[in-house]
Amino acid sequence: MIKLLAWRQRLRRWKQMLKKSLSPNYGPSSSEYSKRIPRHQFSEFVVKYAITLRCETNCSTRDIVKAIERLADLTFGLVDNVPSYNTIDYWTRKCGLDELKHTPEALKDIDYAVIIDECMMIGSEKLLPVFAVPAEHHGRPLQLDDIRVIGFNVQPGWIAQTVHETLESNILTIGKKPKYVITDNDYKMRKAVALSDYTWHRDISHTLAMFMERVYKHDTEFVAFNKRIATCKKQYCMKEVAYLQSPSQRTKARFMNLSDNVNWANTMLYMFNRLNPYEREIFSFIPMYASLIEELKETVSYIHSIEKEMKHNGLSKKTIATCKRQVSVTFMRGNDRMRKVGQQIIDYLAQEERLLKNEEVVHNSSDVIESAFGIVKFIQSPNRLNGVTTLILHLPVILAFAGKSVSRDYNVKERLCKTKIKDITLWKNENLMENLVSRRIKTLKAA
């Protein structure tokens, strides 16, 4: 009995020490932090722990429930109530909607730029998000915590006029115009920006890939080389030499990840004599295109060098001059195909330079939104009939948690108290379409 009482006292002391250890990291005292949030059954600690796991890890909401259950077991009663996975999901959507509502306030005192792109085709719905980033370049590429979501827009299809109207309505909520807009070279995006009369900067990665595509896409030697690779991959994908096959290429924007195939071809060329006779017979076409492979390797390397200069140091008259010198000593000293690519790059840099003021340093890369789209695709249901749902509200809060200093001081209590589930429903009715799953259920139920 004495030993049992001693163990109980020890466990009580451990629990008190653990509660005290939480307070320096999050500001409020342990007693305040363990209080339940108004209108909710859970403490601020449990809510913030769940949302942090959702935003900073790849955990699903079901996995987060298991993590909280284990935490409850290990902390001897610090967590007295475990939420369901649906509850965690709604917490995150509420915080995301609150972040979306506070975007105008966050941007009112800073100069910002806008990035737009028609990013996903989910069922019959096409999503056009509008993102805000700092207009001034800070000597590094854009990161996730630099992004603010201005709006999510969904339509069955987009044309230049509807993109223009959507862009204007989203910017109207901010109260002031952006310094410039960044998009890829899509015609409807280009025309929409022109209709809005904003300064337009083309994304550097898409633009340089487009220049390569113009030169190489219909080139006889390049087409023949790619056909040999595709035929080899198709015929021997189930054979023992499949481990040597080339990487898979994207269906669209193939020239944006051409470096993977070029590196593979260069490696195969280098180690060709080390292959066994059977493997050399299958890949015998590789040495035949040795000069093309070397040319592509140099071209991709030069393009990556220009992209790195622009992304890390920004678009300015100084970096444009640096890139022009690089083109002169690389592309313009190559063969006819390389000179054609180089001339297009010089023309592009000249056009961008005319848009800049004397000391202005701006962004001209939209790579960061590709990472944001990757997050959305990861959290979305694999069932394409679901379309774009309110699950997309997870993105604004995930972006907010991308900055460590922001996530530590993130006030979940204030956000959950201000936002209700009916607010999510209202936002859904105003901004999203009826998805195909709902239409399917209604149609089949009526039958």
Steps between C-alpha positions, in 0.01 A plus 500: 500500500784739588671426165172559315453840668860593417448416133180704490682803643781455247255479210326814628832688507583383146165624374552841664851529355374415149228763520750764614735409216235596243457859614839652392455376144157640436462806720192435719524319832431129512169554677383744230628281219317195636163681515237405247441733208152662517238300308745209472557189709880509476785700649711743300795264539319209333368718218835659424684167522255344253517791253880512525522131411262553210690799361864411566495126430340270245274345763139435408234600750455134597871471577481818707225342711733206571784739590278686748386170651864398557574844646209458740640164613853633552408823681280335763189710451637823352279427198165391641295502178598378151335666197370311198662533161202700368537747785869556418410548135244770585745675734744530211232621257388767750857626543549497122183703440608751766842531331325564168285774654805672653701514175384858414606619844842332467566661160366851556832647620743320265573495129396166355503310172248245375560151362216329313483168322234257386651224702277193520232319305288306750208335330307770316637779724805718437658685790650848459663609827632854545808530722676807638876517561730788605569724201861567598758225463681418827810329362357148504239295313141525618402261780165363611472741793525792251165406342162639595186359339278776362233272357404159366293512182330203332338485155420226246749676272697823481534752217693828501194711585396290801860487626515881470171547688602253772840664542342844534239382753765329713728805497204724585482329842856617574425865432814577298656375179798265482836624375504228232358159407695177437355227277620240254468560123143372471311719252194556718713600799705740287188660351326523840795691647505728196128575545569591863789728392745358754873453447551139393813297573531156342605209718865429423476118512200471269646757261842338458338158463277647227807625312652152508172351383483735200844393382508128584140376496487446121874453445555178301794373706336579834169337400679186376698476825187526713322239290787256556481559875119454506517181289772354719305580814182342363663180374721426799301635794438144625849368427803476724646818348204707620716639781697695237198661334464879473294703753133562426423836341214737570207495260489880496790747532738219409789737436484623860635170630715413202807496726404160646510333158812690394687394815389140444618504138833657597556240773412215264744640243777524760456144631401336170820291479436362850167348402479131418459396131122456529454848653731661243294344222176643637643849557719501188329819378648708786851546345336593169362816660809589705532850353130577558523376860803719567322798341187448711709462814671835436173673406317381813798594716511855357127543548518387863781750556282786372202383708715485814629853443146637460339304784770572758583861407172615344415662169690827470708686245812366669395131482377548143844630401661199673271256317562666164875452550441134588296449182770663289776268620288183507202473264631738236822297464315174442339348193201636311239357738675641807534843337125503427424431866752764606354766272151442641638537855670829409174632348307392812748673733478818294120500526512447878760775540266757342245429776742580783580827671862593571569325834198271505553134599193279457399134486451319170452143619179321594672181619369547852138455395590162348588394855168639621315307227686187609361546852146536364534190283634305798210585732226471236302179463627267225141476376487754217121525530544690828635802315611805699351487850541705818797277574697758301467732802779293657748674269494854651568370851769259376673797335469696825668218693785487246676777699626376837467835675140530376398148595634535855285808569201382298184577697261213427266602779423836342448348154268222611293738708446736205420236237208259501409202284219700340764749381670217311166405343435860392850528349444173315170621351660825384827367358471132406291298258282200573736207461430191293460275805204708621344498153551125474334435839201724418453350153522136609285565808226652286499190281 
